[in-house]
XYZ file of C-alpha atoms in Angstrom:
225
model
C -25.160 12.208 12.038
C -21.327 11.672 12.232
C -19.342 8.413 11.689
C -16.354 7.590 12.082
C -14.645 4.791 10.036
C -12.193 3.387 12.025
C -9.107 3.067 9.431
C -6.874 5.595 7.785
C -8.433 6.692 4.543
C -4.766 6.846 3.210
C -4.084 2.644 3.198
C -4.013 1.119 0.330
C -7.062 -0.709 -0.159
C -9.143 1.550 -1.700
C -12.634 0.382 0.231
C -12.591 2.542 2.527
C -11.393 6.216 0.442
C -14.392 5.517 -1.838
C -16.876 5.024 0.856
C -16.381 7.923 2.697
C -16.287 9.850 -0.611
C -19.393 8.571 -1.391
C -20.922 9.129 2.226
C -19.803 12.565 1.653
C -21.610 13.560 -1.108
C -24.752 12.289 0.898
C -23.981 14.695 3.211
C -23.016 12.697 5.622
C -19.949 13.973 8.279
C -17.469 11.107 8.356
C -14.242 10.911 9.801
C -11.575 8.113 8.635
C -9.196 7.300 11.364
C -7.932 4.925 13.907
C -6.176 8.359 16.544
C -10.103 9.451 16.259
C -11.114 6.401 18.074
C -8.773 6.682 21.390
C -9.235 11.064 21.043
C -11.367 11.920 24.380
C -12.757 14.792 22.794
C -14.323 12.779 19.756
C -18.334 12.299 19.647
C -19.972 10.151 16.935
C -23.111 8.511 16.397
C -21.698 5.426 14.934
C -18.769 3.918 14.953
C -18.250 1.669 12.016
C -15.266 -0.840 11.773
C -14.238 -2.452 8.835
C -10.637 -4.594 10.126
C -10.241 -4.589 13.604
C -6.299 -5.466 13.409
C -6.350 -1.520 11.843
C -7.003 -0.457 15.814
C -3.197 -1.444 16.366
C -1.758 -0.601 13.249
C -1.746 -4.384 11.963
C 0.540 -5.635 14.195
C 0.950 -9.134 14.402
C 0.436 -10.027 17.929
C -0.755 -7.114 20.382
C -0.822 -7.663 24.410
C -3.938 -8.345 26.726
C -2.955 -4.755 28.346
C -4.009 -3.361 24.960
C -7.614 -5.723 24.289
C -8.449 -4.110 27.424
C -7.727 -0.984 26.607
C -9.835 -1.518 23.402
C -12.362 -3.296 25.516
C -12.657 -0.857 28.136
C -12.776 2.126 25.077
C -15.373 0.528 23.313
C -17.607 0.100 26.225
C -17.061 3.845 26.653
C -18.511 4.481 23.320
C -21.746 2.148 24.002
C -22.657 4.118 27.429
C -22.525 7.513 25.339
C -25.282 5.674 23.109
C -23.272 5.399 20.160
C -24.199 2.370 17.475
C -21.136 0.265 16.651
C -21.279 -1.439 12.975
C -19.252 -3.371 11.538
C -18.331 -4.708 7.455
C -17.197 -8.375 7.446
C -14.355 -8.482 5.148
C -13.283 -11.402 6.656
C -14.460 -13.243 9.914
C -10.720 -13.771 11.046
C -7.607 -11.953 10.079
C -5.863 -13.706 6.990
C -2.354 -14.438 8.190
C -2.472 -13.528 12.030
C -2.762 -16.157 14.609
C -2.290 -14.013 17.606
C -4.961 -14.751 20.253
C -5.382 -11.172 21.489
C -5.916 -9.703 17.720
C -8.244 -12.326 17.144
C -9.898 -11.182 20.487
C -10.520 -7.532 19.142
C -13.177 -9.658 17.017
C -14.845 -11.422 19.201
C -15.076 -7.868 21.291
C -16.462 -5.702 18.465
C -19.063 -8.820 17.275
C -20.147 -9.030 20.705
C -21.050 -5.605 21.209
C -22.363 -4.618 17.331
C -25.551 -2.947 16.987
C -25.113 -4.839 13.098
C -23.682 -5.783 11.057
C -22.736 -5.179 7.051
C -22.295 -8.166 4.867
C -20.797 -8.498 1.859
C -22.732 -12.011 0.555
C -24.622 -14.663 2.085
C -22.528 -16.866 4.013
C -20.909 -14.448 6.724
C -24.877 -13.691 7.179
C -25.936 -16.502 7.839
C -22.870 -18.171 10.017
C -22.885 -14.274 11.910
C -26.831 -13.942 12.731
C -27.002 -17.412 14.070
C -24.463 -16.338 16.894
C -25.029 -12.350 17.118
C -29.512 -12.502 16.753
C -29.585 -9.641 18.436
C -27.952 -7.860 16.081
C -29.162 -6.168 13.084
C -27.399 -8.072 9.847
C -27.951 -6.402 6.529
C -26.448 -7.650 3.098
C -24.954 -4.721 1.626
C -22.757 -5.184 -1.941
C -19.200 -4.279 -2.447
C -19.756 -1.327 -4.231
C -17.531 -0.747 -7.380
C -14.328 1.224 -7.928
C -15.426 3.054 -10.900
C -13.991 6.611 -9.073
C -10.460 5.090 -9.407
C -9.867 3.422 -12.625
C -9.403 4.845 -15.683
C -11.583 3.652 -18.638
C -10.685 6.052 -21.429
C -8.655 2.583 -23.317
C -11.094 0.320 -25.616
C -11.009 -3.143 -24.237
C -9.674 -4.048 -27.634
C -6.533 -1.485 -27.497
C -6.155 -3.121 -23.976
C -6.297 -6.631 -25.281
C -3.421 -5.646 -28.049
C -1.208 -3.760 -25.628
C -0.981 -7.067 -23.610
C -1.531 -9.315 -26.333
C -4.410 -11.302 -25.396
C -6.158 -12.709 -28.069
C -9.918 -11.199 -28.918
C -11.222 -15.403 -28.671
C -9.516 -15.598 -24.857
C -12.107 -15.294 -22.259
C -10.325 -12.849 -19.133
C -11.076 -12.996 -15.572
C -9.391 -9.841 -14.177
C -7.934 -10.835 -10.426
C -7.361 -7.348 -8.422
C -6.453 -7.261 -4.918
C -3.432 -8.080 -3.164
C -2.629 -11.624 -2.739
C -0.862 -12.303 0.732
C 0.252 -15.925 0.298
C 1.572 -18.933 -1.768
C -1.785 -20.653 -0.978
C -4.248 -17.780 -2.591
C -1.939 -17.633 -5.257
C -2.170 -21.732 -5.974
C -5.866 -21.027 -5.794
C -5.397 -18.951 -8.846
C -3.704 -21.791 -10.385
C -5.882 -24.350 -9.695
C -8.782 -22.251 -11.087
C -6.861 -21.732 -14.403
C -5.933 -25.466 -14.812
C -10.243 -26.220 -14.286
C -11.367 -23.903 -17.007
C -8.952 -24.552 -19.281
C -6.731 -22.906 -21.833
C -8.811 -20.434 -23.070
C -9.473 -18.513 -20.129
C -6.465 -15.893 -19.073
C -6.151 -14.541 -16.098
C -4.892 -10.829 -15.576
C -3.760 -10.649 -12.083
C -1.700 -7.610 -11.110
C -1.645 -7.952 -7.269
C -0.509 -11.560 -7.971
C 3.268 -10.992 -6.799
C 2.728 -7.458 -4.906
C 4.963 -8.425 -2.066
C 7.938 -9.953 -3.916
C 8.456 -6.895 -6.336
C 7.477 -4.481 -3.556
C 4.565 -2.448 -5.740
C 1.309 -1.941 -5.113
C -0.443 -0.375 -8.650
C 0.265 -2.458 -11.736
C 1.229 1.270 -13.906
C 4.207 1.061 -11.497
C 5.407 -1.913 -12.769
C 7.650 -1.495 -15.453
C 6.345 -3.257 -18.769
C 9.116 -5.728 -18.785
C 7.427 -7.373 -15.616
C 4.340 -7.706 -17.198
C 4.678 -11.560 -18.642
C 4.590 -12.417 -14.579
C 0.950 -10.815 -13.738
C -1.208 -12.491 -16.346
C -1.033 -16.025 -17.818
C-alpha cells in the first residue's frame, strides 16, 4: 500500500511529521507532499488530505482555472481506483473567505471514500451530508516524539514561577486571531484566579516565532497569565 499525504512534512504543524513517522514504522510507504499530487508519474492507493488550502500553498484566494485543475486531477486519481480520505481539522478554512478555496472542500468531501474525525461533532454534521462515505472517529494522537520531558513538572513550575496550588491548562498551537485569543480570556475570567494558563503560541505572529525555546526569557511574562 502507498499513501500519499498531501502536505509538506516540513510545515510547521507537527500533525502531519509524526504521522507519517508513525505510518512508517508500520511499514507503511508514505509520501508527504503537495508536487506528488500534480507528478504524472505518481501511483498511490490512497490519497489522504488533511487541509485542502495546502494544494495551493495557502494562498488566500486561488482562481476557478485552478479548482478545475484540482477538480479535473482529482477525478484522475478516482478512475485509477485510488481511495481519497480525508482528516477534518476544520470543516472551513479559519481566516479565508475566498469562494474557490472554500470550493477545494466541497470537491474533496464530495468525492471521499471517508472520512477521519477528530471528535463527535464533524461526524455527525459530515455523515448526514456525505452517507456514502465511510466516517471513522480517529483521536489526535499525541506529540510525545517531539517534546522533551527530561524537566520535573515541579522544576518547570519554579523556572516560570507558577505556584505548586495553581491549577495549569497548557494552550499549544498557533493562535491566528484577536478572537481565539479573547476566547482564551474569557475562559480564564470563568474559572477563576487559580487556574493559569501557559500559552506559548498565544502571540506567534506578532513576535514572529514559532517554538516557545526561541523566545528569549524576557518575553516570557506575555505567554502565560
Amino acid at each position: 500500500m502507498k499513501i500519499l499525504i498531501v502536505s509538506k512534512k516540513e510545515d510547521s504543524n507537527p500533525f502531519v511529521k509524526t504521522l507519517s513517522e508513525g505510518l512508517l514504522s508500520l511499514n507503511i510507504d508514505v509520501v508527504c507532499s503537495v508536487a506528488e499530487f500534480w507528478s504524472t508519474e505518481s501511483k498511490f492507493d490512497i490519497i489522504h488530505f488533511m487541509w485542502p488550502e495546502a494544494i495551493f500553498n495557502w494562498k488566500n484566494s486561488i482562481s476557478s482555472s485552478q479548482v478545475e485543475k484540482f477538480r479535473n486531477r482529482l477525478l484522475y486519481y478516482k478512475g485509477c481506483g485510488c481511495k481519497i480520505i480525508i482528516t477534518i481539522h476544520n470543516l472551513k478554512p479559519h481566516l479565508i473567505k475566498d469562494n474557490n478555496v472554500l470550493m477545494l472542500f466541497d470537491i474533496i468531501y464530495g468525492e471521499c471514500d471517508a472520512f477521519i474525525h477528530l471528535g463527535c461533532y464533524s461526524k455527525q454534521l459530515l455523515e448526514a451530508k456525505y452517507p456514502f462515505a465511510g466516517h471513522y472517529i480517529v483521536p489526535h494522537h499525541i506529540y510525545d516524539s517531539i517534546y522533551d520531558f527530561s524537566i520535573a513538572k515541579s522544576d518547570a513550575r519554579r523556572l516560570l514561577n507558577i505556584s505548586n496550588e495553581q491549577d495549569v491548562i497548557l494552550a499549544f498551537g498557533q493562535f491566528r486571531s484577536d478572537d481565539e485569543r479573547n476566547l482564551v480570556f474569557v475562559i480564564k475570567s470563568k474559572l477563576g484566579s487559580q487556574l493559569q494558563l501557559l500559552v506559548p503560541g498565544f502571540y506567534r505572529d506578532k513576535i514572529l516565532t514559532r517554538r516557545i525555546w526561541r523566545i528569549p526569557k524576557i518575553l516570557y511574562k506575555t505567554l502565560y497569565f
